[in-house]
């Protein structure tokens, strides 16, 4: 301390005097003010949320300037948001515009509690839709109704009880892991709805049995998130190759750059790419996303089943967090 005091009292004349940063008391995080244009939308409306009213005094002053308000995107189920997405994509990508004119608008089903939707996704893994529906119906009956599908109820079901209704021991462990993360406060329905896309992806892939493809489908079809691009989905990669006349199938690492112009509505663009692939017959086994009047939740489960049943053994990827097979990397029929 004595050396510091001496150094401070005798500054080096060749050293420029540092500029003291402003006091943290005078700094506030102010949410961005976004005004929606009256007619054509050049960009997506955004809703802002202030992180806090004050700066944490324990933070180093050099880090204060990096704090910015978090942008929370609107759900596609928000009134007028889907139409805004369509108008934006038409103007931002002339090659995508004909697809939007050809195929009907996506239909949004009613919101389900995230815990229920994630439980349903786990139960349908690696099953035909009819078989999955049968097991799900028995599971709901065992719980006493969909409203009773809550973490405490799921944790109270033994592997033997679940096995009796057709749920494998592995899936039972997945269900219990999801429920424990809810019970421990790591996850909650509210936190899932409030989290930004990147944080949500990280948190959900920490659940055993939930890989990146499942998270992307959940974000698109259950939460109606507008800007999700399933980069590992072979159908999307095939569609991008056909749409832009690429010689080779784009790698997942190339997808973000190729689809940059779809931001911030990549979920909606992906819907039309799936339709495009279906129409072109790139999926030799049948429909990619189901009928236009089918619910998005059913389409998610149908796609998940196809991804899992039509993979090639040498083209499987391991989830980097859980070390489990990631169904998102399983390929569709070629």
Coordinates of C-alpha atoms in Angstrom, one line a residue:
X1 CA 0.0 0.0 0.0
X2 CA 2.9 2.3 0.8
X3 CA 4.4 1.8 -2.7
X4 CA 1.0 2.6 -4.3
X5 CA 0.7 5.8 -2.3
X6 CA 4.2 6.9 -3.3
X7 CA 3.6 6.1 -7.0
X8 CA 0.3 8.1 -6.9
X9 CA 2.0 11.2 -5.5
X10 CA 4.7 11.3 -8.1
X11 CA 3.1 10.6 -11.5
X12 CA 5.4 10.0 -14.5
X13 CA 5.2 13.1 -16.7
X14 CA 5.5 10.8 -19.8
X15 CA 2.4 8.9 -18.9
X16 CA -1.0 10.3 -20.0
X17 CA -3.4 11.0 -17.2
X18 CA -6.2 8.5 -17.2
X19 CA -9.7 9.7 -17.5
X20 CA -11.8 8.7 -14.5
X21 CA -14.9 6.7 -15.5
X22 CA -18.2 8.2 -14.5
X23 CA -19.7 7.3 -11.1
X24 CA -21.9 4.2 -11.2
X25 CA -24.5 6.2 -9.3
X26 CA -25.1 8.3 -12.4
X27 CA -25.5 5.3 -14.8
X28 CA -28.8 3.7 -15.3
X29 CA -29.8 1.0 -17.8
X30 CA -32.5 2.5 -19.9
X31 CA -34.6 0.3 -22.1
X32 CA -34.6 0.9 -25.8
X33 CA -37.6 2.9 -27.1
X34 CA -38.9 1.2 -30.2
X35 CA -41.7 2.8 -32.2
X36 CA -43.6 0.6 -34.7
X37 CA -43.9 2.1 -38.2
X38 CA -47.4 2.8 -39.3
X39 CA -47.4 0.6 -42.4
X40 CA -44.6 -1.6 -43.9
X41 CA -42.4 -3.2 -41.4
X42 CA -38.7 -3.0 -42.3
X43 CA -37.8 -4.9 -39.2
X44 CA -39.5 -6.9 -36.5
X45 CA -41.1 -5.1 -33.5
X46 CA -39.2 -5.8 -30.3
X47 CA -40.2 -5.7 -26.7
X48 CA -37.5 -4.6 -24.3
X49 CA -37.0 -5.6 -20.7
X50 CA -34.7 -3.7 -18.2
X51 CA -32.3 -6.0 -16.4
X52 CA -32.4 -4.0 -13.2
X53 CA -32.9 -0.5 -12.0
X54 CA -29.5 -0.1 -10.5
X55 CA -25.9 -1.2 -11.3
X56 CA -24.4 -3.8 -9.0
X57 CA -21.8 -1.8 -7.1
X58 CA -19.6 -4.9 -6.8
X59 CA -19.0 -4.9 -10.6
X60 CA -15.7 -3.5 -11.8
X61 CA -16.2 -0.1 -13.4
X62 CA -14.6 -1.3 -16.6
X63 CA -17.6 -3.7 -17.0
X64 CA -20.4 -1.3 -16.4
X65 CA -20.4 0.0 -20.0
X66 CA -21.0 -3.5 -21.3
X67 CA -24.4 -3.9 -19.6
X68 CA -27.2 -3.6 -22.1
X69 CA -30.9 -4.3 -21.8
X70 CA -32.0 -7.8 -22.9
X71 CA -34.2 -8.0 -25.9
X72 CA -37.1 -10.4 -25.5
X73 CA -38.7 -11.3 -28.8
X74 CA -42.5 -11.5 -29.3
X75 CA -44.1 -14.8 -29.7
X76 CA -45.6 -15.6 -33.1
X77 CA -48.9 -16.0 -31.4
X78 CA -48.9 -12.3 -30.5
X79 CA -51.6 -10.5 -32.5
X80 CA -50.3 -9.4 -35.9
X81 CA -46.8 -10.9 -35.4
X82 CA -47.2 -13.7 -37.9
X83 CA -48.4 -11.3 -40.5
X84 CA -45.5 -9.0 -39.8
X85 CA -43.1 -12.0 -40.3
X86 CA -44.7 -12.8 -43.6
X87 CA -44.4 -9.3 -44.9
X88 CA -40.8 -9.0 -43.7
X89 CA -39.7 -12.3 -45.3
X90 CA -41.3 -11.4 -48.6
X91 CA -39.3 -8.2 -48.8
X92 CA -36.1 -9.5 -47.4
X93 CA -35.7 -12.6 -49.6
X94 CA -37.1 -12.6 -53.1
X95 CA -36.4 -16.3 -53.5
X96 CA -38.4 -17.2 -50.4
X97 CA -41.4 -14.9 -51.5
X98 CA -42.8 -17.4 -54.1
X99 CA -42.9 -20.1 -51.4
X100 CA -44.9 -17.8 -49.1
X101 CA -47.3 -17.1 -51.9
X102 CA -47.7 -20.9 -52.6
X103 CA -48.2 -22.4 -49.2
X104 CA -50.7 -21.5 -46.5
X105 CA -49.9 -19.7 -43.3
X106 CA -48.7 -21.8 -40.3
X107 CA -51.5 -22.4 -37.8
X108 CA -50.7 -21.8 -34.2
X109 CA -52.2 -24.0 -31.6
X110 CA -53.0 -22.9 -28.1
X111 CA -50.2 -22.5 -25.7
X112 CA -49.4 -25.5 -23.5
X113 CA -47.5 -25.3 -20.2
X114 CA -43.8 -25.9 -21.0
X115 CA -43.4 -28.8 -18.5
X116 CA -46.4 -30.6 -20.2
X117 CA -45.0 -29.9 -23.7
X118 CA -41.5 -31.2 -22.8
X119 CA -43.0 -34.3 -21.1
X120 CA -45.0 -35.0 -24.2
X121 CA -41.9 -34.6 -26.4
X122 CA -40.0 -37.1 -24.3
X123 CA -42.8 -39.6 -24.4
X124 CA -43.1 -39.4 -28.2
X125 CA -39.3 -40.0 -28.8
X126 CA -38.6 -42.8 -31.3
X127 CA -42.2 -43.8 -31.6
X128 CA -44.7 -43.7 -34.5
X129 CA -47.3 -41.0 -33.9
X130 CA -50.1 -43.5 -33.2
X131 CA -48.0 -45.5 -30.7
X132 CA -46.8 -42.3 -29.0
X133 CA -50.4 -41.0 -28.7
X134 CA -51.5 -44.3 -27.1
X135 CA -48.8 -44.1 -24.5
X136 CA -49.4 -40.4 -23.9
X137 CA -53.1 -41.0 -23.3
X138 CA -52.3 -43.7 -20.7
X139 CA -49.7 -41.4 -19.1
X140 CA -52.3 -38.6 -18.8
X141 CA -54.8 -41.1 -17.3
X142 CA -52.1 -42.2 -14.8
X143 CA -51.6 -38.6 -13.7
X144 CA -55.3 -37.9 -13.5
X145 CA -55.4 -35.4 -16.4
X146 CA -53.1 -33.0 -18.2
X147 CA -53.6 -30.4 -15.5
X148 CA -52.0 -32.8 -13.0
X149 CA -48.8 -33.3 -15.1
X150 CA -46.6 -31.3 -12.8
X151 CA -43.1 -32.1 -11.4
X152 CA -44.2 -33.5 -8.1
X153 CA -46.7 -35.9 -9.8
X154 CA -44.1 -37.1 -12.3
X155 CA -41.5 -37.7 -9.6
X156 CA -44.1 -39.7 -7.6
X157 CA -44.4 -42.2 -10.5
X158 CA -42.1 -45.1 -10.2
X159 CA -40.3 -46.7 -13.2
X160 CA -42.4 -49.7 -12.7
X161 CA -45.6 -47.7 -13.0
X162 CA -44.3 -46.0 -16.1
X163 CA -43.2 -49.3 -17.5
X164 CA -46.7 -50.7 -17.1
X165 CA -48.1 -48.0 -19.5
X166 CA -45.3 -48.6 -22.1
X167 CA -42.7 -46.0 -21.0
X168 CA -39.1 -47.5 -21.2
X169 CA -36.8 -47.3 -18.2
X170 CA -34.6 -44.8 -20.1
X171 CA -37.5 -42.5 -20.8
X172 CA -38.7 -42.7 -17.2
X173 CA -35.2 -41.5 -16.2
X174 CA -35.5 -38.6 -18.6
X175 CA -38.9 -37.6 -17.2
X176 CA -37.6 -37.8 -13.7
X177 CA -34.5 -35.7 -14.6
X178 CA -36.8 -33.0 -16.1
X179 CA -39.0 -33.0 -13.0
X180 CA -36.1 -32.8 -10.6
X181 CA -34.7 -29.8 -12.5
X182 CA -38.1 -28.1 -12.0
X183 CA -38.3 -29.2 -8.4
X184 CA -34.8 -27.8 -7.7
X185 CA -35.6 -24.5 -9.3
X186 CA -33.2 -24.9 -12.2
X187 CA -36.1 -24.7 -14.5
X188 CA -39.7 -23.4 -14.3
X189 CA -42.5 -22.7 -16.7
X190 CA -42.0 -19.0 -16.1
X191 CA -38.2 -19.0 -16.5
X192 CA -38.6 -21.0 -19.8
X193 CA -41.0 -18.5 -21.2
X194 CA -38.9 -15.5 -20.1
X195 CA -35.5 -16.8 -21.1
X196 CA -33.9 -15.6 -24.4
X197 CA -33.3 -18.2 -27.0
X198 CA -29.6 -18.8 -26.3
X199 CA -30.1 -19.2 -22.6
X200 CA -33.1 -21.5 -23.1
X201 CA -31.2 -23.7 -25.5
X202 CA -28.4 -24.1 -23.0
X203 CA -30.7 -24.8 -20.1
X204 CA -32.9 -27.3 -21.9
X205 CA -30.0 -29.3 -23.4
X206 CA -28.9 -29.9 -19.8
X207 CA -31.9 -32.2 -19.3
X208 CA -31.2 -35.8 -20.0
X209 CA -32.9 -37.0 -23.2
X210 CA -33.4 -33.5 -24.7
X211 CA -31.1 -32.7 -27.5
X212 CA -30.7 -29.7 -29.8
X213 CA -33.2 -30.7 -32.4
X214 CA -35.9 -31.3 -29.7
X215 CA -35.2 -27.9 -28.2
X216 CA -35.5 -26.2 -31.6
X217 CA -38.8 -27.9 -32.3
X218 CA -40.1 -27.1 -28.8
X219 CA -39.1 -23.4 -29.3
X220 CA -40.8 -23.2 -32.7
X221 CA -43.9 -25.3 -32.1
X222 CA -44.7 -25.0 -28.4
X223 CA -43.3 -21.5 -27.5
X224 CA -43.9 -20.0 -31.0
X225 CA -40.4 -18.3 -30.9
X226 CA -40.0 -16.4 -34.1
X227 CA -36.3 -16.6 -34.8
X228 CA -35.2 -20.3 -34.4
X229 CA -33.2 -21.9 -37.2
X230 CA -32.8 -25.7 -36.8
X231 CA -29.3 -25.8 -38.3
X232 CA -28.9 -29.6 -37.8
X233 CA -32.2 -30.4 -39.5
X234 CA -31.4 -32.2 -42.8
X235 CA -34.7 -31.1 -44.3
X236 CA -33.9 -27.4 -43.7
X237 CA -30.4 -27.9 -45.1
X238 CA -31.7 -29.6 -48.2
X239 CA -34.3 -26.9 -48.7
X240 CA -31.6 -24.1 -48.4
X241 CA -29.5 -25.9 -51.0
X242 CA -32.4 -26.2 -53.4
X243 CA -33.7 -22.6 -52.8
X244 CA -30.3 -21.0 -53.5
X245 CA -29.0 -23.5 -56.1
X246 CA -26.0 -24.6 -54.0
X247 CA -23.9 -27.4 -55.4
X248 CA -23.3 -29.0 -52.0
X249 CA -25.4 -29.6 -48.9
X250 CA -24.6 -26.7 -46.5
X251 CA -22.9 -27.7 -43.3
X252 CA -24.7 -26.7 -40.0
X253 CA -21.9 -24.2 -39.4
X254 CA -22.8 -22.5 -42.7
X255 CA -26.5 -22.2 -42.1
X256 CA -26.5 -19.0 -40.0
X257 CA -24.7 -17.1 -42.6
X258 CA -26.8 -18.5 -45.5
X259 CA -30.0 -17.7 -43.7
X260 CA -29.0 -14.3 -42.3
X261 CA -31.6 -12.4 -44.3
X262 CA -34.4 -14.3 -42.6
X263 CA -33.6 -12.8 -39.2
X264 CA -35.5 -12.1 -37.1
X265 CA -38.2 -14.6 -38.4
X266 CA -36.2 -17.7 -39.2
X267 CA -38.8 -19.9 -37.6
X268 CA -41.4 -18.8 -40.1
X269 CA -38.9 -19.2 -43.0
X270 CA -38.1 -22.7 -41.8
X271 CA -41.8 -23.6 -42.0
X272 CA -41.9 -22.7 -45.7
X273 CA -38.6 -24.5 -46.3
X274 CA -40.1 -27.6 -44.9
X275 CA -43.1 -27.2 -47.2
X276 CA -40.8 -26.6 -50.1
X277 CA -38.8 -29.8 -49.4
X278 CA -42.1 -31.7 -49.1
X279 CA -43.3 -30.5 -52.4
X280 CA -40.1 -31.3 -54.1
X281 CA -40.1 -34.8 -52.8
X282 CA -36.8 -34.5 -51.1
X283 CA -38.3 -36.6 -48.3
X284 CA -38.9 -40.0 -49.9
X285 CA -40.8 -41.3 -46.9
X286 CA -43.7 -38.9 -46.9
X287 CA -44.8 -35.6 -45.4
X288 CA -42.3 -33.4 -43.6
X289 CA -44.6 -31.2 -41.7
X290 CA -48.0 -32.8 -42.0
X291 CA -51.2 -31.3 -43.4
X292 CA -51.7 -27.6 -43.5
X293 CA -54.6 -27.8 -41.0
X294 CA -52.7 -30.0 -38.6
X295 CA -51.6 -28.5 -35.3
X296 CA -48.0 -27.4 -34.9
X297 CA -47.6 -29.6 -31.9
X298 CA -48.6 -32.7 -33.9
X299 CA -46.3 -31.6 -36.7
X300 CA -43.4 -31.3 -34.3
X301 CA -44.0 -34.8 -33.0
X302 CA -44.4 -36.2 -36.5
X303 CA -41.2 -34.6 -37.6
X304 CA -39.4 -35.9 -34.5
X305 CA -40.5 -39.4 -35.3
X306 CA -39.4 -39.2 -38.9
X307 CA -36.0 -37.8 -37.9
X308 CA -35.5 -40.7 -35.4
X309 CA -36.7 -43.5 -37.7
X310 CA -34.9 -42.5 -40.9
X311 CA -31.4 -42.0 -39.6
X312 CA -28.3 -43.7 -40.9
X313 CA -26.0 -45.2 -38.2
X314 CA -22.9 -43.4 -39.4
X315 CA -24.5 -40.0 -39.4
X316 CA -25.5 -39.8 -35.7
X317 CA -24.1 -37.0 -33.5
X318 CA -23.7 -37.0 -29.8
X319 CA -25.1 -34.2 -27.8
X320 CA -22.0 -32.3 -26.5
X321 CA -23.5 -31.6 -23.1
X322 CA -25.3 -34.8 -22.2
X323 CA -23.3 -37.3 -24.3
X324 CA -26.6 -38.7 -25.6
X325 CA -27.8 -39.3 -29.1
X326 CA -29.2 -36.0 -30.5
X327 CA -32.2 -36.7 -32.5
X328 CA -31.8 -33.4 -34.4
X329 CA -28.8 -34.8 -36.2
X330 CA -30.5 -37.9 -37.4
X331 CA -31.1 -37.6 -41.2
X332 CA -34.3 -37.9 -43.2
X333 CA -34.7 -40.3 -46.1
X334 CA -32.6 -39.3 -49.0

